[in-house]
PDB file of C-alpha atoms in Angstrom:
ATOM      1  CA  MET A 269      56.915 143.232 -41.292  1.00 44.00           C
ATOM      2  CA  SER A 270      55.502 145.749 -38.968  1.00 47.00           C
ATOM      3  CA  SER A 271      57.580 149.307 -38.788  1.00 49.00           C
ATOM      4  CA  PRO A 272      59.841 149.900 -35.844  1.00 51.00           C
ATOM      5  CA  ALA A 273      58.452 152.639 -33.980  1.00 52.00           C
ATOM      6  CA  PRO A 274      59.988 156.030 -34.160  1.00 53.00           C
ATOM      7  CA  ARG A 275      63.061 156.881 -32.125  1.00 55.00           C
ATOM      8  CA  ASP A 276      63.798 160.193 -31.032  1.00 67.00           C
ATOM      9  CA  ASP A 277      67.183 161.882 -31.758  1.00 67.00           C
ATOM     10  CA  ASP A 278      68.456 160.547 -27.498  1.00 70.00           C
ATOM     11  CA  ASP A 279      67.619 157.122 -28.864  1.00 72.00           C
ATOM     12  CA  ARG A 280      69.781 157.244 -32.257  1.00 80.00           C
ATOM     13  CA  ALA A 281      72.438 159.148 -30.131  1.00 82.00           C
ATOM     14  CA  ASP A 282      72.757 156.324 -27.650  1.00 86.00           C
ATOM     15  CA  ASP A 283      72.744 153.695 -30.276  1.00 89.00           C
ATOM     16  CA  ASP A 284      75.494 155.908 -32.118  1.00 92.00           C
ATOM     17  CA  ALA A 285      77.795 155.473 -28.849  1.00 93.00           C
ATOM     18  CA  VAL A 286      77.405 152.133 -28.445  1.00 94.00           C
ATOM     19  CA  PHE A 287      78.170 151.397 -32.301  1.00 93.00           C
ATOM     20  CA  LYS A 288      80.977 153.607 -31.488  1.00 95.00           C
ATOM     21  CA  ALA A 289      82.419 151.647 -28.817  1.00 96.00           C
ATOM     22  CA  LEU A 290      81.989 148.347 -30.505  1.00 95.00           C
ATOM     23  CA  ALA A 291      83.319 149.328 -33.506  1.00 96.00           C
ATOM     24  CA  ALA A 292      87.304 148.798 -31.907  1.00 97.00           C
ATOM     25  CA  PRO A 293      88.244 145.666 -31.098  1.00 97.00           C
ATOM     26  CA  VAL A 294      90.535 146.235 -28.012  1.00 98.00           C
ATOM     27  CA  ARG A 295      87.045 147.938 -26.789  1.00 98.00           C
ATOM     28  CA  ARG A 296      85.535 144.751 -27.441  1.00 97.00           C
ATOM     29  CA  ARG A 297      87.974 142.551 -25.647  1.00 97.00           C
ATOM     30  CA  MET A 298      87.787 144.777 -22.899  1.00 98.00           C
ATOM     31  CA  LEU A 299      83.567 143.856 -22.595  1.00 97.00           C
ATOM     32  CA  ASP A 300      84.531 140.151 -23.435  1.00 97.00           C
ATOM     33  CA  ALA A 301      86.878 140.578 -19.982  1.00 97.00           C
ATOM     34  CA  LEU A 302      84.355 142.330 -17.812  1.00 98.00           C
ATOM     35  CA  LYS A 303      81.758 139.765 -19.282  1.00 96.00           C
ATOM     36  CA  GLU A 304      84.004 136.559 -17.394  1.00 96.00           C
ATOM     37  CA  SER A 305      83.722 138.616 -14.344  1.00 96.00           C
ATOM     38  CA  THR A 306      83.986 142.309 -12.605  1.00 97.00           C
ATOM     39  CA  ARG A 307      87.511 143.845 -12.727  1.00 98.00           C
ATOM     40  CA  THR A 308      89.182 146.718 -10.976  1.00 97.00           C
ATOM     41  CA  THR A 309      90.462 149.233 -13.024  1.00 97.00           C
ATOM     42  CA  GLY A 310      94.188 147.735 -12.450  1.00 97.00           C
ATOM     43  CA  GLU A 311      93.133 144.388 -13.306  1.00 97.00           C
ATOM     44  CA  LEU A 312      91.686 145.566 -16.718  1.00 97.00           C
ATOM     45  CA  CYS A 313      94.750 147.336 -17.415  1.00 97.00           C
ATOM     46  CA  ALA A 314      96.933 144.018 -16.650  1.00 98.00           C
ATOM     47  CA  LEU A 315      94.977 142.239 -19.278  1.00 97.00           C
ATOM     48  CA  PHE A 316      96.309 144.693 -21.998  1.00 98.00           C
ATOM     49  CA  PRO A 317     100.048 145.107 -21.311  1.00 97.00           C
ATOM     50  CA  GLU A 318     100.310 146.175 -24.586  1.00 97.00           C
ATOM     51  CA  LEU A 319      98.713 149.779 -23.974  1.00 97.00           C
ATOM     52  CA  ASP A 320      99.724 151.936 -21.489  1.00 97.00           C
ATOM     53  CA  ARG A 321      96.985 152.719 -18.455  1.00 97.00           C
ATOM     54  CA  THR A 322      96.132 156.376 -20.153  1.00 97.00           C
ATOM     55  CA  THR A 323      95.058 154.464 -23.193  1.00 98.00           C
ATOM     56  CA  VAL A 324      93.223 151.399 -21.493  1.00 98.00           C
ATOM     57  CA  LEU A 325      91.213 154.506 -19.370  1.00 97.00           C
ATOM     58  CA  GLN A 326      90.626 156.136 -22.645  1.00 98.00           C
ATOM     59  CA  HIS A 327      89.091 153.281 -24.023  1.00 98.00           C
ATOM     60  CA  LEU A 328      87.361 152.739 -20.653  1.00 97.00           C
ATOM     61  CA  ARG A 329      85.660 156.159 -20.895  1.00 97.00           C
ATOM     62  CA  VAL A 330      84.206 155.450 -24.436  1.00 97.00           C
ATOM     63  CA  LEU A 331      82.708 152.225 -22.849  1.00 98.00           C
ATOM     64  CA  GLU A 332      81.181 154.412 -19.818  1.00 96.00           C
ATOM     65  CA  ARG A 333      79.874 157.136 -21.741  1.00 95.00           C
ATOM     66  CA  ALA A 334      77.896 154.057 -24.157  1.00 96.00           C
ATOM     67  CA  GLU A 335      76.767 152.809 -20.867  1.00 96.00           C
ATOM     68  CA  LEU A 336      78.045 149.694 -21.665  1.00 97.00           C
ATOM     69  CA  VAL A 337      80.395 149.725 -18.382  1.00 97.00           C
ATOM     70  CA  THR A 338      79.693 150.906 -14.699  1.00 97.00           C
ATOM     71  CA  GLY A 339      82.128 151.365 -12.059  1.00 95.00           C
ATOM     72  CA  ARG A 340      81.907 152.333  -8.489  1.00 96.00           C
ATOM     73  CA  LYS A 341      84.508 152.810  -5.916  1.00 96.00           C
ATOM     74  CA  VAL A 342      85.027 150.184  -3.304  1.00 95.00           C
ATOM     75  CA  GLY A 343      87.625 151.959  -0.909  1.00 95.00           C
ATOM     76  CA  ARG A 344      91.013 152.792  -3.240  1.00 95.00           C
ATOM     77  CA  GLU A 345      89.682 150.541  -6.100  1.00 96.00           C
ATOM     78  CA  ARG A 346      87.167 151.157  -8.709  1.00 96.00           C
ATOM     79  CA  HIS A 347      85.349 147.924  -9.668  1.00 98.00           C
ATOM     80  CA  LEU A 348      83.943 147.678 -13.531  1.00 98.00           C
ATOM     81  CA  ALA A 349      81.550 145.588 -14.802  1.00 97.00           C
ATOM     82  CA  LEU A 350      79.483 144.759 -17.959  1.00 97.00           C
ATOM     83  CA  ALA A 351      76.367 146.504 -18.486  1.00 96.00           C
ATOM     84  CA  PRO A 352      75.078 144.806 -20.970  1.00 90.00           C
ATOM     85  CA  LEU A 353      71.197 146.246 -21.872  1.00 91.00           C
ATOM     86  CA  PRO A 354      72.414 148.876 -24.455  1.00 92.00           C
ATOM     87  CA  ILE A 355      73.736 145.321 -26.320  1.00 89.00           C
ATOM     88  CA  LYS A 356      70.391 143.946 -25.681  1.00 90.00           C
ATOM     89  CA  ARG A 357      68.931 147.259 -27.167  1.00 89.00           C
ATOM     90  CA  LEU A 358      70.952 147.050 -30.041  1.00 86.00           C
ATOM     91  CA  HIS A 359      70.100 143.660 -30.976  1.00 84.00           C
ATOM     92  CA  ASP A 360      66.119 144.055 -30.508  1.00 85.00           C
ATOM     93  CA  ARG A 361      66.187 147.299 -32.639  1.00 83.00           C
ATOM     94  CA  TRP A 362      68.994 146.137 -35.343  1.00 79.00           C
ATOM     95  CA  ILE A 363      70.221 142.518 -35.243  1.00 81.00           C
ATOM     96  CA  GLY A 364      66.831 141.073 -34.669  1.00 77.00           C
ATOM     97  CA  GLU A 365      64.616 143.120 -36.915  1.00 78.00           C
ATOM     98  CA  TYR A 366      67.526 142.536 -40.024  1.00 79.00           C
ATOM     99  CA  ALA A 367      67.585 138.685 -39.039  1.00 78.00           C
ATOM    100  CA  ARG A 368      63.640 138.274 -39.750  1.00 80.00           C
ATOM    101  CA  ALA A 369      63.887 140.352 -42.600  1.00 80.00           C
ATOM    102  CA  ALA A 370      66.806 137.978 -43.953  1.00 79.00           C
ATOM    103  CA  VAL A 371      64.535 134.643 -42.634  1.00 80.00           C
ATOM    104  CA  ASP A 372      61.502 136.039 -44.766  1.00 80.00           C
ATOM    105  CA  LEU A 373      63.406 136.648 -47.726  1.00 82.00           C
ATOM    106  CA  LEU A 374      64.498 133.404 -47.723  1.00 81.00           C
ATOM    107  CA  GLY A 375      61.283 132.175 -47.195  1.00 81.00           C
ATOM    108  CA  ARG A 376      60.288 133.878 -50.335  1.00 80.00           C
ATOM    109  CA  LEU A 377      62.902 132.817 -52.509  1.00 80.00           C
ATOM    110  CA  ASP A 378      62.151 128.886 -51.389  1.00 72.00           C
ATOM    111  CA  ASP A 379      58.698 129.766 -52.326  1.00 73.00           C
ATOM    112  CA  ASP A 380      59.462 130.830 -55.396  1.00 68.00           C
ATOM    113  CA  ALA A 381      61.631 127.854 -56.522  1.00 61.00           C
TER     114      ALA A 381
END
């Protein structure tokens, strides 16, 4: 398996922000809701009646800092959308690499059997 290209501090910080954002179940649920469709801030808040608006907005800020969510103003409303590229970047960098390593290991185990 080839070594991944060296990563600079900015890349690591970006990955850390995405991992932090994905660590909270409520933020993953927010991303699931935005995966279904674009929503206004009010619609997103309504999907989480167990949380007050301030808490939803705090979680939303974490998602926006990780560049997982984008927002644009339309009149008085703010429309939110999923931005999937950071998740793809994690998949390509982390999940894909580890999955290939696991498959290689299983293949070697089968060869030894």
